[in-house]
Amino acid sequence: MGTDTLRTAAGEAAERRREQRGWYFYDWACSVYSTSVLTVFLGPYLTEIAKAAADPEGYVHPLGIPVRAGSFFAYTVSASVLVSVFVMPLAAAAADRTGRKKPLLAVAAYLGAAATAGMFFLDGERYLLGGLLLVVANASLAVSMVLYNSYLPQIAPPEERDAVSSRGWAFGYASGALVLVANLVLFLAHDSFGVSESTAVRICLASAGVWWGAFTLVPLKRLRDRRTAHTAGGARGGLRQLAATVRDMRRHPHTLAFLLAYLVYNDGVQTVISQASVYGSEELGLEQSTLIVAVLLVQLLAVAGALGMGRLARTYGAKRTILGSLVAWTVTIGAGYFLPAGAPAWFFVLAAGIGLVLGGTQALSRSLFSHLVPRGKEAEYFSAYEISDRGMAWLGPLIFGLTYQLTGSYRDAIVSLVAFFLLGFALLARVPVRRAVRDAGNPVPDRI
């Protein structure tokens, strides 16, 4: 009997590791979109397309609304976030009530991959097409991440989650770096390949969609759906489900307090990710090749940062490690205001600072929240988490775009992001995470 029990335990551990390895590959698949598309190429490229379509005063007029061409990308990112807020609860409700996460993950992933591949057709003055594809791709990514993240409590016991979440982010940043090297070769040597610079950019954008779709096959094969006591019936309306989730969360006020803190500081993180290349190209006057190298540096250091902060969390706990990273964010972004124009070396220093804290902040936030989720409500609660991730992530880009529209300076916009990290630090410091874990009915790890 003892031998059978050991064999069963060993078999379960092997199956869990297999699922974890499959789970990592969704980070590997979709992170290329975040890196090559959202962070590097699309912002500057879509801005140039909008400028080509602008009137003599520098404005485009989507739906008859006058928008400064330089603000169009930031506003479109904000619009995609608002769309995501309405769609994510629908997916979460369907996932928890039917237990069928994989089919929903497949739909979201391949819709996003298709929209990204369609960016190959962005040329001339097609800024509206670019905005539409960006909204579809961003909303699809948001939905897929709700479903993907909700697997974490199911595939990793509490003592493994910081490490598993950190490895997932490390996989994603390694993937982003690998593809970005190929993008850099194509972009810098586009004449040798017989294509124009704009065509090279469009190939880089579309290839991210192909990569996303191809590697999504791995998690779809290895992850398995689980039915729980909560999986019954069909999904209710998304907003009604979200309201029900929030009402349920009122019984877990410390979980809500964590989400509020995460909502604030992560808005700063997401704005840096989406607007850094625009800041570098438009305000600092840096070449596209310089921006690609800087983002590549971020990707490489983010791998080490995610794994390193995962190790720190084992010693100091996830909460303290995240708080330390927010101090580092504050110093780094504050210093970004003073960067001299036309000085790539200093921009690389800024990129290095961002890379060292980026992956770890995101990975440990995800694993810390997984301890605060009642069993059987993973997708519901991770929908609220993702809404906290993206539901106010429109505010940072909106402030960034408005500041530029009012002042004409991206440098003034970058310093406003410091407030997100300072306020997020203050809110997170007040959250009693050990009590929050107990209130959710979960075992409390030795370090958290």
XYZ file of C-alpha atoms in Angstrom:
448
model
C 0.000 0.000 0.000
C 2.854 2.356 0.902
C 4.609 1.550 -2.373
C 1.414 2.161 -4.348
C 0.943 5.481 -2.595
C 4.502 6.533 -3.444
C 4.018 5.514 -7.060
C 0.780 7.471 -7.231
C 2.433 10.534 -5.711
C 5.367 10.224 -8.121
C 2.987 9.907 -11.059
C 1.030 12.960 -9.966
C 4.244 14.956 -9.557
C 5.405 13.936 -13.036
C 2.039 14.915 -14.538
C 2.152 18.232 -12.680
C 5.632 19.000 -14.026
C 4.470 18.118 -17.548
C 1.559 20.535 -17.235
C 3.830 23.214 -15.820
C 6.200 22.888 -18.771
C 3.250 23.166 -21.158
C 1.966 26.173 -19.218
C 5.293 27.984 -19.576
C 4.930 27.779 -23.343
C 1.977 30.136 -23.471
C 4.232 32.832 -22.050
C 6.744 31.771 -24.722
C 4.033 32.088 -27.394
C 2.299 35.370 -26.584
C 5.130 37.430 -25.080
C 6.530 38.040 -28.565
C 3.426 40.148 -29.251
C 4.058 42.268 -26.163
C 7.732 42.686 -27.053
C 7.994 43.035 -30.819
C 4.574 44.541 -31.510
C 3.443 46.569 -28.520
C 6.800 47.642 -27.108
C 9.045 48.065 -30.165
C 7.532 48.351 -33.602
C 3.860 49.267 -33.576
C 4.012 52.478 -31.538
C 6.513 54.362 -33.715
C 5.229 52.772 -36.958
C 1.530 53.489 -36.302
C 2.466 57.007 -35.212
C 4.211 57.581 -38.544
C 1.198 56.217 -40.456
C -1.080 58.545 -38.476
C 1.223 61.477 -39.244
C 1.082 60.614 -42.948
C -2.723 60.760 -42.777
C -2.826 63.930 -40.665
C -4.127 67.311 -41.787
C -1.774 70.332 -42.038
C -2.230 71.017 -38.299
C -1.037 67.488 -37.433
C -4.426 66.004 -36.530
C -6.220 62.871 -37.680
C -9.993 62.553 -37.359
C -11.133 59.021 -36.371
C -14.947 59.058 -36.124
C -14.764 62.800 -36.701
C -12.824 63.394 -33.466
C -9.703 65.576 -33.814
C -6.713 63.687 -32.400
C -3.087 64.771 -32.587
C -1.314 62.126 -34.675
C 1.348 61.687 -32.007
C -1.321 60.716 -29.452
C -3.240 58.231 -31.633
C -1.298 55.146 -30.511
C -1.688 55.947 -26.807
C -5.409 56.582 -27.202
C -5.842 53.315 -29.118
C -4.122 51.383 -26.324
C -6.566 52.989 -23.885
C -9.523 52.015 -26.096
C -8.319 48.402 -26.261
C -8.235 48.284 -22.470
C -11.826 49.461 -22.201
C -12.923 46.761 -24.679
C -11.025 44.172 -22.627
C -12.921 45.118 -19.476
C -16.219 44.128 -21.111
C -14.947 40.905 -22.694
C -12.872 39.373 -19.887
C -15.764 38.693 -17.467
C -17.613 36.786 -20.195
C -14.641 34.474 -20.701
C -14.099 34.023 -16.965
C -17.758 33.216 -16.341
C -17.784 30.639 -19.140
C -14.528 29.070 -17.934
C -15.520 28.614 -14.294
C -19.084 27.505 -14.976
C -18.338 25.030 -17.768
C -14.820 23.952 -16.760
C -13.757 24.341 -20.420
C -10.808 26.700 -20.266
C -8.811 25.230 -23.150
C -11.336 25.880 -25.950
C -11.773 29.453 -24.753
C -8.010 29.905 -24.511
C -7.678 28.634 -28.088
C -10.299 31.064 -29.427
C -8.737 34.076 -27.695
C -5.182 33.135 -28.654
C -5.897 32.520 -32.326
C -8.064 35.619 -32.707
C -5.214 37.688 -31.291
C -2.635 35.899 -33.426
C -4.717 36.483 -36.569
C -5.123 40.203 -35.820
C -1.374 40.484 -35.255
C -0.552 38.652 -38.481
C -2.950 41.044 -40.250
C -0.683 43.958 -39.318
C 1.373 43.023 -42.373
C -1.194 45.020 -44.369
C -0.538 48.303 -42.524
C 0.909 50.769 -44.981
C 0.207 54.148 -46.522
C -2.351 56.008 -44.409
C -4.187 52.994 -42.923
C -3.999 54.215 -39.357
C -7.621 53.200 -38.675
C -6.880 49.600 -39.701
C -3.885 49.660 -37.390
C -6.016 50.933 -34.525
C -8.666 48.249 -35.109
C -6.129 45.402 -35.244
C -4.440 46.719 -32.103
C -7.755 46.765 -30.209
C -8.603 43.197 -31.299
C -5.134 41.834 -30.522
C -4.887 43.538 -27.114
C -8.374 42.455 -26.047
C -7.693 38.879 -27.187
C -4.425 38.814 -25.260
C -6.218 40.060 -22.129
C -8.846 37.308 -22.344
C -6.246 34.616 -22.973
C -4.205 35.775 -19.971
C -7.237 35.497 -17.679
C -7.587 31.844 -18.673
C -3.850 31.147 -18.678
C -3.232 32.686 -15.245
C -6.176 30.815 -13.739
C -4.329 27.527 -14.317
C -1.546 28.517 -11.877
C -3.312 27.476 -8.621
C -4.265 24.180 -10.278
C -0.838 23.155 -11.584
C 1.375 24.332 -8.703
C 1.023 23.782 -4.935
C 1.522 26.897 -2.765
C 5.216 26.325 -2.113
C 5.972 26.126 -5.857
C 3.982 29.069 -7.186
C 6.568 31.849 -6.926
C 9.072 29.670 -8.789
C 6.582 28.443 -11.411
C 5.228 31.931 -12.093
C 8.769 33.332 -12.341
C 9.808 30.607 -14.780
C 6.772 31.417 -16.923
C 7.755 35.066 -17.151
C 11.381 34.071 -17.800
C 10.235 31.855 -20.699
C 8.298 34.798 -22.096
C 11.175 37.224 -21.919
C 13.588 34.671 -23.392
C 11.166 34.176 -26.283
C 10.853 37.922 -26.777
C 14.632 38.304 -26.854
C 15.105 35.469 -29.345
C 12.568 36.845 -31.823
C 13.808 40.396 -31.319
C 17.309 39.341 -32.411
C 15.809 38.036 -35.663
C 13.791 41.264 -35.995
C 16.935 43.329 -35.482
C 18.810 41.444 -38.206
C 15.935 41.916 -40.664
C 15.431 45.576 -39.796
C 19.102 46.572 -39.997
C 19.833 44.517 -43.133
C 16.529 45.039 -44.933
C 18.313 46.192 -48.106
C 20.268 42.937 -48.170
C 16.987 41.033 -48.011
C 15.551 43.125 -50.826
C 12.774 44.789 -48.813
C 12.099 48.368 -47.732
C 12.328 49.478 -44.110
C 8.528 49.705 -43.791
C 8.115 46.231 -45.278
C 10.667 44.888 -42.806
C 8.655 46.393 -39.948
C 5.430 44.849 -41.279
C 7.131 41.439 -41.530
C 8.291 41.776 -37.923
C 4.748 42.634 -36.805
C 3.140 39.759 -38.710
C 5.745 37.199 -37.637
C 4.782 37.815 -34.006
C 1.260 36.634 -34.846
C 2.562 33.510 -36.570
C 4.803 32.741 -33.566
C 1.920 33.307 -31.136
C -0.338 30.908 -33.007
C 2.279 28.204 -33.573
C 3.507 27.827 -29.980
C 0.013 28.043 -28.486
C -0.343 24.438 -29.660
C 1.952 23.274 -26.829
C -0.150 24.425 -23.848
C -3.336 23.395 -25.637
C -1.923 19.863 -25.821
C -0.521 19.598 -22.281
C -2.936 21.517 -20.046
C -6.076 19.743 -18.911
C -9.414 21.108 -17.810
C -10.772 20.298 -14.371
C -14.358 20.340 -13.231
C -15.047 21.652 -9.723
C -18.072 22.069 -7.539
C -18.537 25.504 -9.083
C -18.599 24.310 -12.703
C -22.245 23.977 -13.509
C -24.524 25.447 -16.114
C -23.639 28.107 -18.657
C -22.034 31.485 -18.283
C -24.084 34.439 -17.168
C -23.647 37.880 -18.671
C -20.098 39.101 -18.257
C -20.878 42.259 -16.317
C -23.368 40.443 -14.075
C -20.717 37.806 -13.417
C -18.164 40.498 -12.632
C -20.611 42.116 -10.208
C -21.177 38.728 -8.549
C -17.405 38.203 -8.270
C -16.932 41.621 -6.693
C -19.742 40.884 -4.226
C -18.019 37.614 -3.352
C -14.723 39.453 -2.934
C -16.318 41.715 -0.353
C -16.061 38.688 1.927
C -12.302 38.866 1.280
C -11.471 42.566 1.795
C -7.728 41.975 1.929
C -7.847 40.382 -1.532
C -9.598 43.511 -2.766
C -6.963 45.648 -1.076
C -4.220 43.762 -2.918
C -6.055 44.215 -6.231
C -6.288 47.961 -5.630
C -2.554 48.203 -4.983
C -1.793 46.049 -8.019
C -4.167 48.120 -10.166
C -2.199 51.267 -9.343
C 1.417 50.160 -9.641
C 0.799 47.871 -12.590
C -0.743 50.769 -14.511
C 2.667 52.401 -14.297
C 4.361 49.196 -15.474
C 2.015 48.759 -18.450
C 2.404 52.383 -19.523
C 6.181 52.092 -19.497
C 5.943 48.935 -21.633
C 3.635 50.471 -24.228
C 5.067 53.989 -24.418
C 8.836 53.565 -23.907
C 9.640 53.214 -27.601
C 7.546 56.269 -28.485
C 9.373 58.247 -25.788
C 12.725 57.093 -27.118
C 11.973 57.839 -30.769
C 9.922 61.038 -30.486
C 11.428 62.781 -27.443
C 14.998 61.474 -27.355
C 15.426 61.254 -31.121
C 16.805 57.707 -31.057
C 16.968 55.480 -34.118
C 14.713 52.433 -34.417
C 17.753 50.162 -34.278
C 18.750 51.729 -30.940
C 15.268 51.119 -29.562
C 15.369 47.484 -30.655
C 18.728 46.927 -28.951
C 17.417 48.623 -25.784
C 14.314 46.434 -25.688
C 16.471 43.372 -26.373
C 18.554 44.355 -23.347
C 15.332 44.615 -21.303
C 14.292 41.131 -22.417
C 17.619 39.512 -21.560
C 17.872 41.160 -18.144
C 14.193 40.457 -17.436
C 14.916 36.723 -17.639
C 17.597 37.063 -14.982
C 15.460 39.539 -13.020
C 12.410 37.257 -12.935
C 14.445 34.249 -11.785
C 16.510 36.339 -9.353
C 13.472 37.950 -7.743
C 11.887 34.512 -7.508
C 14.898 33.450 -5.422
C 14.661 36.592 -3.289
C 10.999 35.803 -2.636
C 11.990 32.438 -1.169
C 14.110 34.301 1.400
C 12.193 37.521 2.027
C 8.673 36.672 0.801
C 6.873 37.839 -2.325
C 5.362 40.953 -0.731
C 8.663 42.397 0.485
C 10.334 41.593 -2.809
C 7.604 43.367 -4.780
C 7.855 46.389 -2.484
C 11.591 46.531 -3.146
C 10.967 46.386 -6.878
C 8.564 49.348 -6.659
C 11.301 51.426 -5.039
C 13.576 50.481 -7.942
C 10.830 51.420 -10.460
C 10.441 54.837 -8.822
C 14.144 55.605 -9.022
C 14.504 54.296 -12.582
C 11.531 56.133 -14.116
C 12.346 59.314 -12.224
C 15.822 59.205 -13.723
C 14.281 58.727 -17.182
C 13.010 62.318 -17.096
C 16.585 63.616 -17.145
C 17.883 61.496 -20.045
C 19.669 63.650 -22.639
C 18.369 63.499 -26.195
C 20.463 61.651 -28.764
C 22.425 59.694 -26.136
C 21.861 55.948 -26.656
C 24.204 54.922 -23.816
C 22.022 56.529 -21.159
C 18.886 55.024 -22.691
C 20.561 51.612 -22.416
C 21.209 52.284 -18.707
C 17.504 53.066 -18.276
C 16.582 49.891 -20.176
C 18.844 47.826 -17.906
C 17.162 49.226 -14.799
C 13.713 48.427 -16.195
C 14.725 44.927 -17.251
C 16.015 43.939 -13.829
C 12.677 44.641 -12.111
C 10.106 44.148 -14.890
C 9.711 40.369 -14.965
C 9.988 39.869 -11.233
C 7.343 42.480 -10.380
C 4.854 40.841 -12.723
C 5.689 37.235 -11.863
C 5.543 37.670 -8.094
C 2.337 39.720 -8.270
C 0.701 36.848 -10.160
C 1.914 34.170 -7.749
C 1.054 36.243 -4.665
C -2.501 36.756 -5.917
C -2.887 33.024 -6.619
C -2.726 32.432 -2.842
C -5.668 34.804 -2.325
C -8.079 32.943 -4.667
C -10.764 30.614 -3.211
C -10.567 27.149 -4.751
C -12.855 26.627 -7.752
C -13.095 30.338 -8.561
C -9.754 30.741 -10.295
C -10.981 32.203 -13.595
C -13.483 34.477 -11.842
C -10.856 35.957 -9.566
C -8.172 36.106 -12.232
C -10.662 37.973 -14.400
C -10.821 40.585 -11.661
C -7.012 40.422 -11.455
C -6.664 40.972 -15.184
C -9.168 43.826 -15.012
C -7.012 45.287 -12.253
C -4.117 44.691 -14.645
C -5.836 46.305 -17.634
C -9.019 47.873 -16.317
C -7.235 51.049 -15.276
C -4.206 50.527 -17.515
C -6.004 52.938 -19.836
C -5.297 55.724 -17.346
C -1.517 55.772 -17.726
C -1.534 55.863 -21.554
C -4.391 58.374 -21.465
C -2.451 60.692 -19.158
C 0.631 60.124 -21.301
C -1.302 61.056 -24.469
C -3.097 64.027 -22.886
C 0.139 65.413 -21.485
C 1.724 65.277 -24.919
C -1.353 66.800 -26.531
C -1.303 69.693 -24.046
C 2.456 70.260 -23.792
C 3.932 68.751 -26.947
C 6.565 67.029 -24.762
C 6.827 63.326 -23.954
C 9.437 64.202 -21.327
C 6.756 65.860 -19.193
C 4.604 62.743 -19.533
C 7.222 60.240 -18.337
C 7.686 61.833 -14.920
C 3.964 61.493 -14.120
C 4.371 57.705 -13.968
C 6.381 57.948 -10.735
C 3.142 58.646 -8.862
C 1.740 55.231 -9.832
C 4.685 53.418 -8.201
C 4.704 55.551 -5.047
C 0.965 55.144 -4.447
C 1.101 51.434 -5.312
C 3.896 50.959 -2.746
C 1.869 52.680 -0.026
C -1.242 50.597 -0.744
C 0.577 47.245 -0.948
C 2.499 47.904 2.263
C -0.836 48.040 4.140
C -2.091 44.634 2.915
C -1.814 41.835 5.558
C -1.125 39.059 3.057
C -0.880 36.166 5.528
C -4.334 36.981 6.882
C -5.602 37.371 3.306
C -4.427 33.846 2.450
C -6.123 32.384 5.524
C -9.344 34.274 4.761
C -9.381 32.716 1.272
C -9.251 29.262 2.867
C -5.760 28.427 1.569
C -2.671 27.136 3.400
C -0.226 29.908 4.300
C 3.319 29.346 2.932
C 6.276 29.804 5.258
C 7.347 32.829 3.209
C 4.889 35.066 1.390
